[in-house]
Tab-separated table of C-alpha atoms and ligand atoms in Angstrom:
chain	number	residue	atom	x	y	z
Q	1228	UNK	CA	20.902	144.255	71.618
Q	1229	UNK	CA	21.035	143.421	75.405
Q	1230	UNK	CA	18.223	144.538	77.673
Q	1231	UNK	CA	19.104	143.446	80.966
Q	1232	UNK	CA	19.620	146.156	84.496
Q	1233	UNK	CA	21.757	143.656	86.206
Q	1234	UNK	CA	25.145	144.839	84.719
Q	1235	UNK	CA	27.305	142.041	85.312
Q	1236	UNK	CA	25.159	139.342	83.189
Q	1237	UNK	CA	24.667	141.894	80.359
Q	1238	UNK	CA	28.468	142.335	80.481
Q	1239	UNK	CA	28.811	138.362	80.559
Q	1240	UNK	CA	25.911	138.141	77.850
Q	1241	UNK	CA	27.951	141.032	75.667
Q	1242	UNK	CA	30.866	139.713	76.274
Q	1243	UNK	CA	30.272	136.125	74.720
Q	1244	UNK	CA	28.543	137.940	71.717
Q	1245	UNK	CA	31.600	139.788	70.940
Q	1246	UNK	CA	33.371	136.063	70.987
Q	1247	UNK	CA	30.849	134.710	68.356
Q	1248	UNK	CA	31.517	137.855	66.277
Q	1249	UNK	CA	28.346	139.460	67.138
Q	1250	UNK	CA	28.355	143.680	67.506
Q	1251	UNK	CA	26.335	143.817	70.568
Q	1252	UNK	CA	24.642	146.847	71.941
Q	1253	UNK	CA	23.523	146.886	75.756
Q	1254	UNK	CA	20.389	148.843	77.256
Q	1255	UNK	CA	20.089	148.730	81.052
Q	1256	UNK	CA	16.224	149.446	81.314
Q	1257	UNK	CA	13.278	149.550	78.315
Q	1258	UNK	CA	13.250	153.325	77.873
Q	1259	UNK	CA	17.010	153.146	76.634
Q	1260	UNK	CA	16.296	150.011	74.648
Q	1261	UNK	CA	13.694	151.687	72.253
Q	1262	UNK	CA	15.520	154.827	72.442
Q	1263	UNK	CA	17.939	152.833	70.561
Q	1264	UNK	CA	15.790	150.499	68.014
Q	1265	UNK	CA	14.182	153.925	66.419
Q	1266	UNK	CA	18.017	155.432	65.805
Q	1267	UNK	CA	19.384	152.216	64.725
Q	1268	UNK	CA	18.755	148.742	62.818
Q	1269	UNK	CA	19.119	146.078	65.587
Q	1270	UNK	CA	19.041	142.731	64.539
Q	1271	UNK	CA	17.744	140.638	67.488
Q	1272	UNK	CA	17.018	141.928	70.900
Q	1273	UNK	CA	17.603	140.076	74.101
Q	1274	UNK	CA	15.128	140.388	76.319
Q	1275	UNK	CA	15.352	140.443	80.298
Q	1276	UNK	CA	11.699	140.293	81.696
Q	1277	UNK	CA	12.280	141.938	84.812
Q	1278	UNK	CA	13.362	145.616	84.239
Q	1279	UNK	CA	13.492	148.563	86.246
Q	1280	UNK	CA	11.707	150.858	84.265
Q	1281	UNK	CA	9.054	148.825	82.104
Q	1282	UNK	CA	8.095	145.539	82.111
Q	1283	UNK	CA	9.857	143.322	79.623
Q	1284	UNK	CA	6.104	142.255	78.413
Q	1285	UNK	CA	5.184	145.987	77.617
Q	1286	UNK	CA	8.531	146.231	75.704
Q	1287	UNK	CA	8.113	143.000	73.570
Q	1288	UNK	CA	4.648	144.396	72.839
Q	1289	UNK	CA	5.608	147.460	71.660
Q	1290	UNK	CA	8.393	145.767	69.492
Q	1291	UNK	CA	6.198	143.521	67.945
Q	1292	UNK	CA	3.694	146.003	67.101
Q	1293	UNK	CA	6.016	148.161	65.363
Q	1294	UNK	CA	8.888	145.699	64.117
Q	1295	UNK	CA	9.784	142.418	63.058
Q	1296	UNK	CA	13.148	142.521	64.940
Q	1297	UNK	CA	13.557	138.935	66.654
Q	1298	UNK	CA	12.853	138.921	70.527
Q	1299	UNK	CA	14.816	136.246	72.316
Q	1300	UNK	CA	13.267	136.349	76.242
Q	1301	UNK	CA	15.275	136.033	79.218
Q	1302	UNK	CA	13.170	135.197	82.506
Q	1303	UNK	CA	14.001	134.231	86.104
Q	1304	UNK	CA	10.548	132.346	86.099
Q	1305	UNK	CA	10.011	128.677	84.697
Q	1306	UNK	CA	7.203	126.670	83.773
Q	1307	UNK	CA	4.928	125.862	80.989
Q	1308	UNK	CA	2.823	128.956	81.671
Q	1309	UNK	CA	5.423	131.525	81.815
Q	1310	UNK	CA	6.780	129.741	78.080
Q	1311	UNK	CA	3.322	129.905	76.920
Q	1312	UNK	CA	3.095	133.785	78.113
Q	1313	UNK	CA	6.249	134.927	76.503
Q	1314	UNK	CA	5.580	133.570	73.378
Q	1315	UNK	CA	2.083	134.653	73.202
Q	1316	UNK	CA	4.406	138.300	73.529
Q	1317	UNK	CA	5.396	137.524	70.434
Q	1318	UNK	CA	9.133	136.412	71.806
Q	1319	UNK	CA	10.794	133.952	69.137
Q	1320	UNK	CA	12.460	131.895	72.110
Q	1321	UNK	CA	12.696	131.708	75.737
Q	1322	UNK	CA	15.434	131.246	77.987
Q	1323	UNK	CA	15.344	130.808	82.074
Q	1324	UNK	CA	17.922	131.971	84.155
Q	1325	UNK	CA	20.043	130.964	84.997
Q	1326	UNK	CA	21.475	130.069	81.544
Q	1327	UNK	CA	24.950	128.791	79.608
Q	1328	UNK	CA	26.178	132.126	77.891
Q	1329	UNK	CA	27.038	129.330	75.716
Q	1330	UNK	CA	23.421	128.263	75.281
Q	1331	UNK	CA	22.271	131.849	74.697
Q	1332	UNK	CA	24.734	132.246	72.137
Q	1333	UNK	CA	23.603	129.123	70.632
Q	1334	UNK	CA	19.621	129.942	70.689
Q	1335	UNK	CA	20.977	133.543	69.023
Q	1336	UNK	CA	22.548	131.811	66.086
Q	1337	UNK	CA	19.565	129.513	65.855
Q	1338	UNK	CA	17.372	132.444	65.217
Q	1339	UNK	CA	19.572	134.534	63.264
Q	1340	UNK	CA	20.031	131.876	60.873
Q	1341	UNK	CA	15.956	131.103	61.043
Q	1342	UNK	CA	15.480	134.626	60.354
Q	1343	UNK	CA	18.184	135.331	57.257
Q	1344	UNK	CA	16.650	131.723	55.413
Q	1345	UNK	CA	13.403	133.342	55.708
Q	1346	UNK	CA	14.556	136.716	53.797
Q	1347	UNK	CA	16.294	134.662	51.663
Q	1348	UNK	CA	12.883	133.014	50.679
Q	1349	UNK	CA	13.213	133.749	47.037
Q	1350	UNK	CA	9.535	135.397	44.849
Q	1351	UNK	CA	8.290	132.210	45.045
Q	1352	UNK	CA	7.892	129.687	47.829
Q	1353	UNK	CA	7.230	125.558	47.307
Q	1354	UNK	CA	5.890	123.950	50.331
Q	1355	UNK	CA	5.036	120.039	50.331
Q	1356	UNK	CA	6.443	119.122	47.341
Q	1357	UNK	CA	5.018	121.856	45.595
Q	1358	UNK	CA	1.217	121.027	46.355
Q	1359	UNK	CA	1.211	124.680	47.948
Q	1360	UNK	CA	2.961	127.629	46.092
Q	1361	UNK	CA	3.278	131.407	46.981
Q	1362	UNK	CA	4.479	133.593	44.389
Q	1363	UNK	CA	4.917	136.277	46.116
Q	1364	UNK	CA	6.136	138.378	43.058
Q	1365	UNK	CA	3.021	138.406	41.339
Q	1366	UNK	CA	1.264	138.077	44.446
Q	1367	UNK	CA	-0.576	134.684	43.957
Q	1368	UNK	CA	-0.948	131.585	44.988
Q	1369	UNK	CA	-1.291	127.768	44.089
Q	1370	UNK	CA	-2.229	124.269	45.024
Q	1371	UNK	CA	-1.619	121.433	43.539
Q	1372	UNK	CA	-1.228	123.657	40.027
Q	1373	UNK	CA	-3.962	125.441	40.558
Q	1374	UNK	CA	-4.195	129.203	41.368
Q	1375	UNK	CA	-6.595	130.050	44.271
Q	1376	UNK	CA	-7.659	133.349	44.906
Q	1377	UNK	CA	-7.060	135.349	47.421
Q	1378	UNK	CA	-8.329	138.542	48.539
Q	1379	UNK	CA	-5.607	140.923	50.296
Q	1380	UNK	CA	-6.287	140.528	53.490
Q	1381	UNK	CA	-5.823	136.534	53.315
Q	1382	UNK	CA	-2.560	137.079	50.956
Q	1383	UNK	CA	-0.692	138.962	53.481
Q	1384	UNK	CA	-1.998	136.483	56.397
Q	1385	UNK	CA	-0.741	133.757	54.781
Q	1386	UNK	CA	2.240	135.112	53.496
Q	1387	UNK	CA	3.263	136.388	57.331
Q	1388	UNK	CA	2.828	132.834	58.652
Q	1389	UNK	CA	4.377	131.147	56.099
Q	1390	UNK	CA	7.674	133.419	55.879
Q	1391	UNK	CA	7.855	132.138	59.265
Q	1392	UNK	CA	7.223	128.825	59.650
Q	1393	UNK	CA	6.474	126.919	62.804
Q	1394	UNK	CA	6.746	130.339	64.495
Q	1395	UNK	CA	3.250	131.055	66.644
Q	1396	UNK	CA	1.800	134.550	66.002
Q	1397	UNK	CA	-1.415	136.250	68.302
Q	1398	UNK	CA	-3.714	137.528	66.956
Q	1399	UNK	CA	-2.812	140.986	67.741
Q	1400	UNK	CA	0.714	140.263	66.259
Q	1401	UNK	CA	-1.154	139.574	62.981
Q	1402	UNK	CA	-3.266	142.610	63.160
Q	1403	UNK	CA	-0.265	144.592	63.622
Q	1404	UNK	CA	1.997	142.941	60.903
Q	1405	UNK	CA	-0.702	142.806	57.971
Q	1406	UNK	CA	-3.450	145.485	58.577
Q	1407	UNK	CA	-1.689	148.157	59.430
Q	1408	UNK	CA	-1.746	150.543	61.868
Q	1409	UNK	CA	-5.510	151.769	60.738
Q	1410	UNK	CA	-6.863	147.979	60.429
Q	1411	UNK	CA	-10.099	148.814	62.747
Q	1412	UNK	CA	-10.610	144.714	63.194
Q	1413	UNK	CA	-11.568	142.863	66.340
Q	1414	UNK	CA	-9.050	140.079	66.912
Q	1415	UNK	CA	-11.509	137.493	66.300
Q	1416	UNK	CA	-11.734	138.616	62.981
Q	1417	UNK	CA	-8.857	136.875	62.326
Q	1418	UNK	CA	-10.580	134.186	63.423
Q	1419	UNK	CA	-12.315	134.873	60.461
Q	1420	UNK	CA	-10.153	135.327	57.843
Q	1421	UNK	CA	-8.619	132.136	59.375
Q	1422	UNK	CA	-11.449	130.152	58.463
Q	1423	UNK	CA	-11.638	131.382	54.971
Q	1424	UNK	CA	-7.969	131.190	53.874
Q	1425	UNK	CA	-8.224	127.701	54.870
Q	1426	UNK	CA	-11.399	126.740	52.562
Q	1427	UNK	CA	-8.926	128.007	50.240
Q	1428	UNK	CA	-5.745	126.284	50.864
Q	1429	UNK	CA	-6.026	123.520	53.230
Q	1430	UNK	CA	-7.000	119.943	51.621
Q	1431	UNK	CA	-9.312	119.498	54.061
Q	1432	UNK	CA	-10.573	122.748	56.264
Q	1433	UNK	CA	-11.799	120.423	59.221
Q	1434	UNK	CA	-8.769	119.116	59.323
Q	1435	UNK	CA	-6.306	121.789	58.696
Q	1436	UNK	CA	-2.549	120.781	58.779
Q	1437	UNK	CA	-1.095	124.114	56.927
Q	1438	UNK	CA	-2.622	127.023	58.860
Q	1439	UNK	CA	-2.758	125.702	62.597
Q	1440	UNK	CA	-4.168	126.475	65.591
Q	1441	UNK	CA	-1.937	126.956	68.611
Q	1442	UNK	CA	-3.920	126.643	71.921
Q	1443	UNK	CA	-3.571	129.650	73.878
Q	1444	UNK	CA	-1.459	131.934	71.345
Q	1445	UNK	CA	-2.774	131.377	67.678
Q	1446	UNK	CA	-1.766	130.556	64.388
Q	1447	UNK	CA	1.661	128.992	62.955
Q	1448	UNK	CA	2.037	128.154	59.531
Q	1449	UNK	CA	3.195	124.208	59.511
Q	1450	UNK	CA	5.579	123.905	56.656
Q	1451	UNK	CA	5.921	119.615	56.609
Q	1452	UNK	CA	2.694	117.753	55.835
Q	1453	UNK	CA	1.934	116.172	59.430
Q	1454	UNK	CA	3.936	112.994	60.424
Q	1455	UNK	CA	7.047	114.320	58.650
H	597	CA	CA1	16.508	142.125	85.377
């Protein structure tokens, strides 16, 4: 789906979708955009941040707190911050206009293909050569042979980061994804459960190179032992 108001570059955008055999919807302002995600499955949004009728922030907000639809962000400002910011949103990538429909088509594929490699992530998942293991069918997990447990709360954190990999989430994303919409938590209790997942799973929890900190966002789950 297209969110854009400038109706020439969302016809452009569309346009070059349709090429790359992509079935593109278009939304001119944010109220029509998530009139259409609750009627329909949408399988990646594009993003303008500038919109007439909500800020492009508010609606990747209200995405991520409800779905787990990739958010690709269009923006006419640059700069480290302004990356930072949108993916802090909870956007997947970032593009600056002006952009190559080309590129835009390319950075869509990327994620698509991120996205469908991540569902295909069979019960079980092997990172590092198997030192780490999720089985995610009967909900446990291993290292190095080993099964560690888990309560809930740290299950479903790790699993969210890891189906994910390298992809930053806030905090508020991760109170939104795993507790729920009647988790009563303060962010920082992720913090928390942060700290305690990783005297679980990390080799060494002052040093932790699986659950990782991401200055200014949060947490990503690094898949490749560091240096790789
Ligand atoms: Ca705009």
């Amino acid at each position: 789906m297209v969110v854009e108001d400038e109706r020439k570059l969302r016809d452009v955008v569309a346009s070059y979708l349709e090429r790359a055999g992509y079935r593109p919807l278009q939304a001119a302002g944010g109220a029509e955009a998530w009139n259409l995600l609750t009627r329909q499955p949408v399988d990646l949004v594009i993003l303008d941040l500038l919109l007439p009728d909500m800020a492009g922030e508010e609606l990747c907000r209200r995405i991520r707190a409800h779905m787990s639809i990739p958010i690709l962000m269009l923006t006419a400002k640059s700069g480290e911050m302004d990356r930072v910011n949108g993916l802090s949103l909870g956007a997947d990538d970032y593009l600056t206009k002006p952009f190559s429909p080309r590129e835009l088509v390319a950075r869509v594929r990327a994620i698509l293909r991120r996205v469908s490699t991540d569902e295909l992530l069979a019960d079980t998942v092997t990172f590092r050569d198997g030192e780490l293991v999720i089985d995610d069918g009967r909900k446990e997990v291993y290292r190095s042979g080993k099964r560690i447990p888990l309560t809930p709360f740290e299950y479903r954190l790790l699993l969210t980061l890891a189906r994910r990999p390298d992809r930053p989430f806030t905090r508020e994303e991760l109170i939104a994804r795993i507790g729920g919409f009647d988790y009563e938590g303060d962010e920082r209790t992720i913090d928390q459960h942060v700290k305690n997942l990783r005297q679980k799973i990390e080799p060494d929890p002052k040093k932790p190179t699986y659950v990782v900190t991401v200055f200014g966002v949060g947490y990503k789950f690094a898949p490749d032992r560091p240096g790789e």
